[in-house]
Tab-separated table of C-alpha atoms in Angstrom:
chain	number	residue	atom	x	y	z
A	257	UNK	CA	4.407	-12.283	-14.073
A	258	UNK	CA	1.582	-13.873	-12.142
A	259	UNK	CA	2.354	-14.647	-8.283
A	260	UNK	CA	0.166	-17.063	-6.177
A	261	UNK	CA	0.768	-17.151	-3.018
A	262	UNK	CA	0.204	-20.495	-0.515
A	263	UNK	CA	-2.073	-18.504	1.391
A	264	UNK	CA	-3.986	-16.951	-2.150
A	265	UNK	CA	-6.293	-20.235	-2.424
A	266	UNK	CA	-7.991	-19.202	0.907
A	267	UNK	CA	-7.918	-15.689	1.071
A	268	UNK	CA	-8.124	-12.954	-0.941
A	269	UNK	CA	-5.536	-10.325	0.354
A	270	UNK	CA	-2.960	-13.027	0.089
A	271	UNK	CA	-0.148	-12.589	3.148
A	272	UNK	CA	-0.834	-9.373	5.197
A	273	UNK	CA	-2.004	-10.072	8.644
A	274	UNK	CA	-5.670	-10.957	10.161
A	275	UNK	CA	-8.111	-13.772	10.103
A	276	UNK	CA	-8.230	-16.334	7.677
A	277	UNK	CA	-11.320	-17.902	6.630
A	278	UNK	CA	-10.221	-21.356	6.925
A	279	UNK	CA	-12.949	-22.942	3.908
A	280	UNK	CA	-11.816	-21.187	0.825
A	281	UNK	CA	-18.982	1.854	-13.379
A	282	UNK	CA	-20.895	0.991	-14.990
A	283	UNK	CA	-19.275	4.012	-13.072
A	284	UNK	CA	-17.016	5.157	-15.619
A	285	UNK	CA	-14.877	7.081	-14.199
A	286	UNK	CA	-14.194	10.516	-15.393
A	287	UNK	CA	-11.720	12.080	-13.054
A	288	UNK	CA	-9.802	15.993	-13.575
A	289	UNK	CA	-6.715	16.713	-12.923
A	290	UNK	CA	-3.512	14.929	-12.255
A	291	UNK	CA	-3.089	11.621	-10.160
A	292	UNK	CA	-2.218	12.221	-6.486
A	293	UNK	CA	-0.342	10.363	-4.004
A	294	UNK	CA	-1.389	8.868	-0.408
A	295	UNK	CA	0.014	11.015	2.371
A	296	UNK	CA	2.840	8.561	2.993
A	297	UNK	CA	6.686	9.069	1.017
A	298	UNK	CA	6.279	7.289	-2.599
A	299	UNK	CA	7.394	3.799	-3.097
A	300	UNK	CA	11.063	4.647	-3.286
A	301	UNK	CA	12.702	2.936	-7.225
A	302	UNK	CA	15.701	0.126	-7.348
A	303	UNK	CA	17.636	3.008	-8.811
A	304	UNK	CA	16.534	5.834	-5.750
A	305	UNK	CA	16.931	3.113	-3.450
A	306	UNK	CA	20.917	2.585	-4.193
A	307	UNK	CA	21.757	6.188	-4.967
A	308	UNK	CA	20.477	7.059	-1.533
A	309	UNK	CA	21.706	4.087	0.560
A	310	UNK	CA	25.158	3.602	-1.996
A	311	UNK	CA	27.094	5.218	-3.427
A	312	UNK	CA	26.443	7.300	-6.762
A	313	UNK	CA	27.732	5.852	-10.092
A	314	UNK	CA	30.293	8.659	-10.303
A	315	UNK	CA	31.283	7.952	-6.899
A	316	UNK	CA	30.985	3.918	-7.806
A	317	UNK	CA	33.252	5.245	-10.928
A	318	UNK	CA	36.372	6.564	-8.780
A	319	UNK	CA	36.848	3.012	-6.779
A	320	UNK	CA	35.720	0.379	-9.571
A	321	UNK	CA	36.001	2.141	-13.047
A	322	UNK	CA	33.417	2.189	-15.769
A	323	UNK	CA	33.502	-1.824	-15.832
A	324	UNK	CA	32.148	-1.611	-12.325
A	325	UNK	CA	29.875	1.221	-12.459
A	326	UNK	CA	28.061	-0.385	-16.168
A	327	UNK	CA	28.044	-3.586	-14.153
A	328	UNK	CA	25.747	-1.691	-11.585
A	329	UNK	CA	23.488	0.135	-13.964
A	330	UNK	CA	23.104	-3.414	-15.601
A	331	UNK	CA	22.141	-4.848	-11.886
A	332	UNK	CA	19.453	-2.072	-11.567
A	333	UNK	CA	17.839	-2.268	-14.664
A	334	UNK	CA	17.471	-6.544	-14.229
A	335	UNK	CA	16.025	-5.453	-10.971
A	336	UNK	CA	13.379	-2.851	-12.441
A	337	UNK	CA	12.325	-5.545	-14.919
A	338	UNK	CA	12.459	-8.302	-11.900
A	339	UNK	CA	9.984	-6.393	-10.587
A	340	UNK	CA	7.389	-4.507	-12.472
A	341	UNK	CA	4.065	-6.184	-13.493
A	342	UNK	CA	4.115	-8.654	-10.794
A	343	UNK	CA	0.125	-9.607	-10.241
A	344	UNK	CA	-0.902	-12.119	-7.558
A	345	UNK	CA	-3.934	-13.913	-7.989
A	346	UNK	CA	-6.773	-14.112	-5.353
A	347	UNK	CA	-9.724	-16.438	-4.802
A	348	UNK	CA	-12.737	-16.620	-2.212
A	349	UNK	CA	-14.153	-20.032	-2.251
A	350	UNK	CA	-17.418	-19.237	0.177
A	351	UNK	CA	-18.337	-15.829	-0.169
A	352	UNK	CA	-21.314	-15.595	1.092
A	353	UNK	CA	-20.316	-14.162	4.658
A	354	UNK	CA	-16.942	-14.064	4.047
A	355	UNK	CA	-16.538	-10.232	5.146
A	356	UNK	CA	-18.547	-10.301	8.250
A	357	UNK	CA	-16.342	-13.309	9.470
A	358	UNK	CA	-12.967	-11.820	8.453
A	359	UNK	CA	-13.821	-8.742	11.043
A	360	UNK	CA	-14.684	-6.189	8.333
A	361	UNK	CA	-17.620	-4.166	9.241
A	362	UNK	CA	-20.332	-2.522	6.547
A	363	UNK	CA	-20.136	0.997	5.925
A	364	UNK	CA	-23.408	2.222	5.368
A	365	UNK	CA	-23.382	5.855	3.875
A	366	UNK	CA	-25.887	8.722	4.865
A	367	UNK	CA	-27.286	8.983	1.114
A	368	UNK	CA	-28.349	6.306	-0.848
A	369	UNK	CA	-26.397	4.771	-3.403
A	370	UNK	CA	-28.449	3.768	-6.494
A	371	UNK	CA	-29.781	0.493	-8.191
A	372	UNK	CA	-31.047	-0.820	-11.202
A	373	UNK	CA	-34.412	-0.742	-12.604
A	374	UNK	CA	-35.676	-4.101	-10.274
A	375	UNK	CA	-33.494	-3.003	-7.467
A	376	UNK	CA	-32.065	-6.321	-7.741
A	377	UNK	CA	-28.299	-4.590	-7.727
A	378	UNK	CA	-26.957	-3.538	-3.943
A	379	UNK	CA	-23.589	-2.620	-3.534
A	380	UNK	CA	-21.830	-3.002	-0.344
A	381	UNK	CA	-18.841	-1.598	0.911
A	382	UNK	CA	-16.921	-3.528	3.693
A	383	UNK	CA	-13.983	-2.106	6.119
A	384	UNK	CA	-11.157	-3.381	8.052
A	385	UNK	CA	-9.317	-1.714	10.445
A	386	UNK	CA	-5.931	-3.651	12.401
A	387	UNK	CA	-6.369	-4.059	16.136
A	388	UNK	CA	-3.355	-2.079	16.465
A	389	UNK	CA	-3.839	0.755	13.659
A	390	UNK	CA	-6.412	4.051	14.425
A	391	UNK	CA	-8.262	6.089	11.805
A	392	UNK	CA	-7.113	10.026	12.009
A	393	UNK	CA	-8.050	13.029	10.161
A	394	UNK	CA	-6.261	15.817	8.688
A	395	UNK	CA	-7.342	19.107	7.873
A	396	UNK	CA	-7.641	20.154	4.106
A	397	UNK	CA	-7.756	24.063	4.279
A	398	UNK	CA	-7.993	24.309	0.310
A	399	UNK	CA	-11.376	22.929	0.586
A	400	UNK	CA	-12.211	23.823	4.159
A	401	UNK	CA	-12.391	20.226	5.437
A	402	UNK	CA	-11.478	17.413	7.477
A	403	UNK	CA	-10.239	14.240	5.696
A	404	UNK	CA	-10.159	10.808	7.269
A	405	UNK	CA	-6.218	9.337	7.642
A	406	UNK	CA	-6.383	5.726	7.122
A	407	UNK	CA	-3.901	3.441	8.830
A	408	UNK	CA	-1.347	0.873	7.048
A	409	UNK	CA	-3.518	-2.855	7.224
A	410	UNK	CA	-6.420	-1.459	6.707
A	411	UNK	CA	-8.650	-3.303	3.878
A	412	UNK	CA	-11.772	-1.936	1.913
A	413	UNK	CA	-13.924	-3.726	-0.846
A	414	UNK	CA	-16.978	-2.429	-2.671
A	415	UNK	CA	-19.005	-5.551	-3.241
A	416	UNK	CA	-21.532	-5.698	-5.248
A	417	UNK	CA	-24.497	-8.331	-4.910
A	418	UNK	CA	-27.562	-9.035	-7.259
A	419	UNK	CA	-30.785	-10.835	-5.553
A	420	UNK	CA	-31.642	-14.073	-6.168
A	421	UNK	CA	-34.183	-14.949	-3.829
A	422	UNK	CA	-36.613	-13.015	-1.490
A	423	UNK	CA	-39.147	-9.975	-2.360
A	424	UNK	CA	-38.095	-6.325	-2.843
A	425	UNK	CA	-38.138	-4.144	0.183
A	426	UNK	CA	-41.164	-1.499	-0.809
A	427	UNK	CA	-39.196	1.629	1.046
A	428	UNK	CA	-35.087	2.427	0.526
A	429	UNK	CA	-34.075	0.144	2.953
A	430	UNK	CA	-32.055	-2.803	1.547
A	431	UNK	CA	-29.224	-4.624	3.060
A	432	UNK	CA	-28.225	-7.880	3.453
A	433	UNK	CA	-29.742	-8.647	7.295
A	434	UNK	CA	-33.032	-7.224	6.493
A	435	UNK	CA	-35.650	-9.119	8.275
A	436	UNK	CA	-37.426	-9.688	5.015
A	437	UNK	CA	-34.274	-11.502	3.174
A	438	UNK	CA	-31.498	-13.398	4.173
A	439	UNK	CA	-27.932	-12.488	2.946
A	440	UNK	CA	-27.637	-16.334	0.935
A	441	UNK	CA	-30.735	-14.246	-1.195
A	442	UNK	CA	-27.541	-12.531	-2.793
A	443	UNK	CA	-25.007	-13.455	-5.076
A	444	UNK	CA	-21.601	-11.462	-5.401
A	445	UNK	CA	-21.275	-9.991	-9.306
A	446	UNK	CA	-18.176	-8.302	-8.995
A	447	UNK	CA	-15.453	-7.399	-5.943
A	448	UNK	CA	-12.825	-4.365	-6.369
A	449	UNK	CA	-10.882	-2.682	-3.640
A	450	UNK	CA	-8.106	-2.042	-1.881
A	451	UNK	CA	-5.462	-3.066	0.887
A	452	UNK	CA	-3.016	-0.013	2.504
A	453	UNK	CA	0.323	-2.012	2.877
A	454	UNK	CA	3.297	-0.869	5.739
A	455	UNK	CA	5.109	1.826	3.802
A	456	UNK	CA	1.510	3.201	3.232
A	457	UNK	CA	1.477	2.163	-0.648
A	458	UNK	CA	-1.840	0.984	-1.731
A	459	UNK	CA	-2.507	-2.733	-3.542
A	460	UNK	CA	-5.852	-3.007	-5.648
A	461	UNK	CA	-7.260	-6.180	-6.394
A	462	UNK	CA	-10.515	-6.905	-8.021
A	463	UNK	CA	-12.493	-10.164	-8.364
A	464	UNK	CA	-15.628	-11.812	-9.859
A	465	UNK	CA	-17.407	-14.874	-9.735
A	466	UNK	CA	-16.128	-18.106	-12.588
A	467	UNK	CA	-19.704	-19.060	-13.447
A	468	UNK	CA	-23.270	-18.030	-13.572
A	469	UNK	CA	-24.160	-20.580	-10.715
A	470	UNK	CA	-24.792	-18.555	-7.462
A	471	UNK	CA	-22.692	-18.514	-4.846
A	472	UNK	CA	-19.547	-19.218	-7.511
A	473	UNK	CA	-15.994	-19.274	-6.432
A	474	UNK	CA	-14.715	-15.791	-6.467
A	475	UNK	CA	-11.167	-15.321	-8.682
A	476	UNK	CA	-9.226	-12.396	-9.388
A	477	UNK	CA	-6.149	-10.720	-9.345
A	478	UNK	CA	-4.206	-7.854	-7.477
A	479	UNK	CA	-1.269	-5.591	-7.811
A	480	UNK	CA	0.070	-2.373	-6.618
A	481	UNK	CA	-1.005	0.731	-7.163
A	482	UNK	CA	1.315	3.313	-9.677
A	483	UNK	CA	2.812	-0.470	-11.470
A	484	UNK	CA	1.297	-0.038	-14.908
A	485	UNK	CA	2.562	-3.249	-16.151
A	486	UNK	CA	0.663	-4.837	-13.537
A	487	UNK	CA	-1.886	-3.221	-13.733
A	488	UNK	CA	-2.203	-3.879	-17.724
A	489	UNK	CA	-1.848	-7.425	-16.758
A	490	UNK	CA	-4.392	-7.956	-14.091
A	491	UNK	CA	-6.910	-6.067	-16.459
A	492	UNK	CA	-5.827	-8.824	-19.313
A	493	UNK	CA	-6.704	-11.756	-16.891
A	494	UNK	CA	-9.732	-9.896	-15.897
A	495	UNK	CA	-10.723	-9.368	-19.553
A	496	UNK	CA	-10.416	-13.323	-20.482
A	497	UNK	CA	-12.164	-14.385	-17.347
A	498	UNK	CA	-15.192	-12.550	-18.529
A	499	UNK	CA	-15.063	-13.392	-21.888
A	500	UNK	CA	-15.555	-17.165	-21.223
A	501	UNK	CA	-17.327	-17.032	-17.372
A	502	UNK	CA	-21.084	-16.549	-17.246
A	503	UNK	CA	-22.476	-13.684	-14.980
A	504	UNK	CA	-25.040	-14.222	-11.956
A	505	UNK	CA	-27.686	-15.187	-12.432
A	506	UNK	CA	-27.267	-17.916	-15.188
A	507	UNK	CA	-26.193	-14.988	-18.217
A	508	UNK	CA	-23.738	-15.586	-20.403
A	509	UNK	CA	-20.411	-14.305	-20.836
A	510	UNK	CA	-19.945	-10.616	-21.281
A	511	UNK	CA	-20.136	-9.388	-25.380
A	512	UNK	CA	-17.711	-6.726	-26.633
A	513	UNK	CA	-19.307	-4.055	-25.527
A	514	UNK	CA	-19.572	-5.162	-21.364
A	515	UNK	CA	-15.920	-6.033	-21.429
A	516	UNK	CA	-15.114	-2.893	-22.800
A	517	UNK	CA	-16.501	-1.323	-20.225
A	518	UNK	CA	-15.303	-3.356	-17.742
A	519	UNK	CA	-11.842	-2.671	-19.036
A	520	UNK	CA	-12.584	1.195	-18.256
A	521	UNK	CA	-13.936	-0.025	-15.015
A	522	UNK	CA	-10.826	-1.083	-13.717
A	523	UNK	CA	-8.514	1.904	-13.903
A	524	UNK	CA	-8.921	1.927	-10.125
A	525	UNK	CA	-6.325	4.743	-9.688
A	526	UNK	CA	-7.606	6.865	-11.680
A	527	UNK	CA	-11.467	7.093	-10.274
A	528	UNK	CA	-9.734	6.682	-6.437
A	529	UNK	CA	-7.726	9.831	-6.550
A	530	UNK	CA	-6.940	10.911	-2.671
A	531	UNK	CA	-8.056	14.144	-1.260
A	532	UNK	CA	-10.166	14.947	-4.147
A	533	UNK	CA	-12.967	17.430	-3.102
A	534	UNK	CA	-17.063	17.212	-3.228
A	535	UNK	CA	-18.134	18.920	-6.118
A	536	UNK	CA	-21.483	21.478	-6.129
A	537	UNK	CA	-21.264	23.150	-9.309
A	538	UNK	CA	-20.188	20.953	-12.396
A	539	UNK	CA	-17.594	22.589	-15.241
A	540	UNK	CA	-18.594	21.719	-18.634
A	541	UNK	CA	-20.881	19.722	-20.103
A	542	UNK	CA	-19.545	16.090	-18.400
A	543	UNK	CA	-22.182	14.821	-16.095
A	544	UNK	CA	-20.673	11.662	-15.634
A	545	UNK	CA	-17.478	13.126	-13.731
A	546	UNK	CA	-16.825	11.692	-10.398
A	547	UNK	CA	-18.478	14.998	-7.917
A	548	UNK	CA	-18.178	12.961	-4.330
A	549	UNK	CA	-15.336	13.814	-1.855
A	550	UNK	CA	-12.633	11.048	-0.955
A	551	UNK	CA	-10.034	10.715	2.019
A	552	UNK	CA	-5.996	10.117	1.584
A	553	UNK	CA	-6.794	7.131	0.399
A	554	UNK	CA	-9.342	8.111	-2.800
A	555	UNK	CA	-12.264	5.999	-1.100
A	556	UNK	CA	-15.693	7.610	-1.220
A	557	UNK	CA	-18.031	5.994	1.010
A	558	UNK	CA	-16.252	6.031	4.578
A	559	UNK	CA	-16.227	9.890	4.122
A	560	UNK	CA	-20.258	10.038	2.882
A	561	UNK	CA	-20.569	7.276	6.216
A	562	UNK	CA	-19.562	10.441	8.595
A	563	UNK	CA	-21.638	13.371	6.417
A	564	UNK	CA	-25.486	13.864	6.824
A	565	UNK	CA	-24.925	15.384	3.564
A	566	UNK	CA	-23.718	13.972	0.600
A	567	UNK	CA	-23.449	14.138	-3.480
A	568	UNK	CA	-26.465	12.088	-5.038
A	569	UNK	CA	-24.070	9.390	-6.983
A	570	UNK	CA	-26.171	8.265	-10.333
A	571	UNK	CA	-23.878	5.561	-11.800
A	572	UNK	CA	-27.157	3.272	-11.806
A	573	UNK	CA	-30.341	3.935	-13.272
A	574	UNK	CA	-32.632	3.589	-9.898
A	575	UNK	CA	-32.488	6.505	-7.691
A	576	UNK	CA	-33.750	5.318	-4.130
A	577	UNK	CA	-33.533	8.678	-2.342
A	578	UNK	CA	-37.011	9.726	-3.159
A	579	UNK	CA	-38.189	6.563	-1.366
A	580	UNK	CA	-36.566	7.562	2.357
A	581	UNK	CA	-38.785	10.519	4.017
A	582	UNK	CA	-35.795	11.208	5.744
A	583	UNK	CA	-33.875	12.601	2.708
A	584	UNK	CA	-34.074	15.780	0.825
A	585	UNK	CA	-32.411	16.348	-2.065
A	586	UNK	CA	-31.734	19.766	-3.108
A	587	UNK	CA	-29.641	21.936	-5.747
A	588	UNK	CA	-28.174	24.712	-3.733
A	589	UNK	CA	-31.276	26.348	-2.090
A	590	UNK	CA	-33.985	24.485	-4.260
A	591	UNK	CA	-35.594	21.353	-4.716
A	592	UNK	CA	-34.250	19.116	-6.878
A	593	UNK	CA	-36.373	17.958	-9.589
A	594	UNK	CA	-37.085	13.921	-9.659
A	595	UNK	CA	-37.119	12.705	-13.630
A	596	UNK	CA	-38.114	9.948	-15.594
A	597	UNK	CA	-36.431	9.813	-18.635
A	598	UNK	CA	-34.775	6.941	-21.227
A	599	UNK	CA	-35.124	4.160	-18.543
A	600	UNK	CA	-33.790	6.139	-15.579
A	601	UNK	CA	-35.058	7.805	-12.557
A	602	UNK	CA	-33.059	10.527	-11.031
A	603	UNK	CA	-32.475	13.577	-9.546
A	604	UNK	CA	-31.255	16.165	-12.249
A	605	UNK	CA	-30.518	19.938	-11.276
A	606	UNK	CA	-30.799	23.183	-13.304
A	607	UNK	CA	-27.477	24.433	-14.748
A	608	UNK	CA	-24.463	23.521	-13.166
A	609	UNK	CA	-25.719	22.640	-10.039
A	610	UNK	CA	-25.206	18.940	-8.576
A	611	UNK	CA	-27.764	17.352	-6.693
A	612	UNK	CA	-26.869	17.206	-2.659
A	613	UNK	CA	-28.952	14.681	-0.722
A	614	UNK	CA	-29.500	15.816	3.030
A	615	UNK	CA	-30.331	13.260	6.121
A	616	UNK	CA	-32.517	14.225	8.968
A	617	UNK	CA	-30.417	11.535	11.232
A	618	UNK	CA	-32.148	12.723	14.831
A	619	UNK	CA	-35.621	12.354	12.634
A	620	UNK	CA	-34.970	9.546	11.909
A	621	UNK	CA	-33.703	7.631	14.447
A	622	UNK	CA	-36.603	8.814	16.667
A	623	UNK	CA	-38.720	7.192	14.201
A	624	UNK	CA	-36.735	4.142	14.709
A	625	UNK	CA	-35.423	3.987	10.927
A	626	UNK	CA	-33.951	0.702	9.832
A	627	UNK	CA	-31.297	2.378	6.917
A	628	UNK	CA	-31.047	5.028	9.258
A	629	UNK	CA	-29.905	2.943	12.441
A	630	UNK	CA	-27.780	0.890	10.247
A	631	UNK	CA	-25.564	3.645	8.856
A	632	UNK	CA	-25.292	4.887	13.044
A	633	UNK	CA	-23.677	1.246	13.639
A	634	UNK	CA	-20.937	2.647	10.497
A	635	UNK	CA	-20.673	5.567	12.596
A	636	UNK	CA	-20.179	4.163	15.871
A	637	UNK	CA	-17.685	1.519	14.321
A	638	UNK	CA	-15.150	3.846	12.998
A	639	UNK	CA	-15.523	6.104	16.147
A	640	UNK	CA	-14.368	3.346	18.268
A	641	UNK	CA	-10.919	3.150	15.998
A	642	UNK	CA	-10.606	7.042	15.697
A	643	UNK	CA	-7.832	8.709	17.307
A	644	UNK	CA	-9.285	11.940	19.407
A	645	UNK	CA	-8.110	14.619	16.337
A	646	UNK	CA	-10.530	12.604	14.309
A	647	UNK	CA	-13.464	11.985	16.752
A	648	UNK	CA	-13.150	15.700	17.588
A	649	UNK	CA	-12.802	16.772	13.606
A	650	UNK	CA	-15.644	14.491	12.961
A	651	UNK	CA	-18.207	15.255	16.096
A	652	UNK	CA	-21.102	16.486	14.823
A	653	UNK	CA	-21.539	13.195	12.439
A	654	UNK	CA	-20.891	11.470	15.923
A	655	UNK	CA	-23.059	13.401	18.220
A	656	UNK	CA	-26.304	13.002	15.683
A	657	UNK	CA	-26.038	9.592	16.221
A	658	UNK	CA	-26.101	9.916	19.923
A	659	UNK	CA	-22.405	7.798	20.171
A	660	UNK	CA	-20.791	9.097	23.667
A	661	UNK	CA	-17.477	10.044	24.280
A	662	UNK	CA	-17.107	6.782	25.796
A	663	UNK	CA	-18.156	4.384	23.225
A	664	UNK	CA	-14.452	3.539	23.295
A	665	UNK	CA	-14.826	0.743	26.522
A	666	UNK	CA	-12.613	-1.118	27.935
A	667	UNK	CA	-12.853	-3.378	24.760
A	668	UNK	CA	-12.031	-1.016	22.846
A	669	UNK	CA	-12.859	-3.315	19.860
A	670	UNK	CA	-16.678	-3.995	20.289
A	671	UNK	CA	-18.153	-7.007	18.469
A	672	UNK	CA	-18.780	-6.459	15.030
A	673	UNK	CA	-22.854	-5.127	14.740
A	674	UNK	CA	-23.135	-6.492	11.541
């Protein structure tokens, strides 16, 4: 069952509150261990719902009879099928902008996230926090940690943008107001992410462009997270979209072998797993598993935002690390080696180590660096929506960036930096 909602043709998110905007792997995932929940009660079944506000059949079977009580288990079972699968489709009809003017902010993480072989591939990731919600943290004592506790409203999307115009930045320092480019120099290739709804449940969505042309109308589809059916459904649509769209800038259509990874691409549940922890020694021989840490709700970059240290992710071939003097990446107390090998340029480590990058933020903001000064305005963002458990769990992150204790003002929602 596809749903479009009235409101679907303008924004992308469909019906929850906030601003409209009035115009219209390759990470393959290779997550361990069994799916876990959002720190919030499940989304409670038709059948849960009635046993624990009705009556139970039996009970149901002492006033009514088995007539009355089969009538019920009939009612139930419509209901389940009612239901499950239901998709809702989702379109941006301007993107260019569209996050900075819908109140999200970018969330700029300590370590580099990598590129392809031109750089021409930068990947964004944009929050949104409710006026009325605050970020908290809870402590994870399995894995010695604090973990960030996102509110109900809140919104995230990984963007990702290939350039179209304007040179390549010759140091790691791209994003979409550099002084060099202009963010219309971008075109958006692909859109996934996430929206937490009131009873805490999460809905993914995902979208990408309906031509080659840049600047194309974004269309997609989104459904809630733990409804297979639905999520089976909105990978279909996704699936015939590519097959017949053409991909920025002016490609054709995906073959068999892109849509089949794009089809792995979007098990979103499975690669978003909450609470999962950062990962310094690998097991086995999989070195594409996913090694960063997430928060309750299985995102990644919002927790590598408030970490000078980080896992080195290398689900693109173009490690951009090496390029920032303010980075070190190491494999427990050594170096890490820099290779060159089939087409790609990382950082590899001996053994089972994992690569750990490492920011020198004071260094680097007294050297008044751009990437650097950029990922402090993430910083200073999400302190100004923390509660004080999670600007006290998180301080040190806060304190490198020289935020004060009173960056919460009297507007306690600054205007967006970005």
């Amino acid at each position: 069952m596809v749903k479009v909602s009235r409101e679907s043709v303008t924004h992308p998110i469909g019906a929850f509150p906030g601003p409209l905007d009035k115009s219209i792997h390759r990470r393959q995932c290779a997550g361990k261990g069994p799916m876990v929940g959002a720190r919030t009660r499940p989304t409670p079944t038709p059948l849960k719902s009635f046993m624990t506000n009705h009556t139970t059949c039996f009970q149901f079977l002492r006033q009514f009879g088995w007539p009355g009580c089969a009538g019920t288990a009939l009612w139930i079972l419509w209901l389940v099928s009612a239901t499950a699968g239901e998709v809702e489709e989702r379109r941006i009809g301007e993107p260019v902008g569209w996050w900075e003017r819908n109140g999200y902010a970018a969330m700029v993480p300590s370590i580099h996230l990598p590129t392809t072989h031109d750089t021409a591939d930068l990947i964004y990731v944009w929050l949104y926090i409710p006026e009325s919600g605050r970020i908290d943290a809870e402590y994870l004592p399995e894995q010695g940690r604090w973990s960030l506790v996102l509110p109900a409203g809140t919104r995230a999307d990984r963007a990702e943008y290939y350039r179209v115009e304007g040179p390549r930045t010759d140091e790691a320092s791209q994003f979409l107001d550099s002084p060099r480019t202009s963010e219309s120099d971008w075109t958006l290739a692909d859109v996934r992410g996430t929206r937490v709804l009131a009873d805490g449940i999460q809905e993914f969505h995902v979208l990408r462009p309906i031509s080659g042309e840049i600047h194309a109308l974004l269309k997609g589809w989104a459904w809630r997270r733990g409804d297979r059916a639905a999520a089976a459904q909105a990978t279909e649509r996704l699936i015939e979209l590519a097959r017949v769209a053409g991909r920025p800038v002016d490609r054709g259509p995906m073959d068999e072998d892109g849509l089949a990874s794009l089809r792995r691409l979007n098990d979103c549940a499975d690669c978003h797993r909450p609470r999962m922890d950062r990962v310094t020694r690998r097991e086995g021989d999989d070195d594409r598993a996913i090694e960063r840490a997430t928060d309750s709700m299985g995102f990644f970059v919002i927790t590598a935002v408030l970490s000078d240290d980080s896992v080195v992710a290398h689900h693109r071939p173009e490690d951009l690390n090496h390029e920032d003097p303010f980075v070190q990446v190491r494999c427990g107390e050594r170096p890490a080696e820099l290779t060159h090998e089939d087409g790609y340029e990382q950082y590899v480590c001996p053994g089972d180590w994992v690569p750990m990058g490492h920011r020198d933020v004071r260094a680097a903001l007294a050297a008044g660096h751009p990437y650097t000064q950029r990922m402090c305005k993430s910083r200073r963002w999400l302190a100004a929506r923390m509660t004080d458990r999670a600007r006290q769990a998180f301080r040190a992150a806060i304190a490198a960036c020289a935020i004060e204790d009173d960056a919460r003002t009297s507007d306690r929602f600054p205007e967006n930096p970005y």
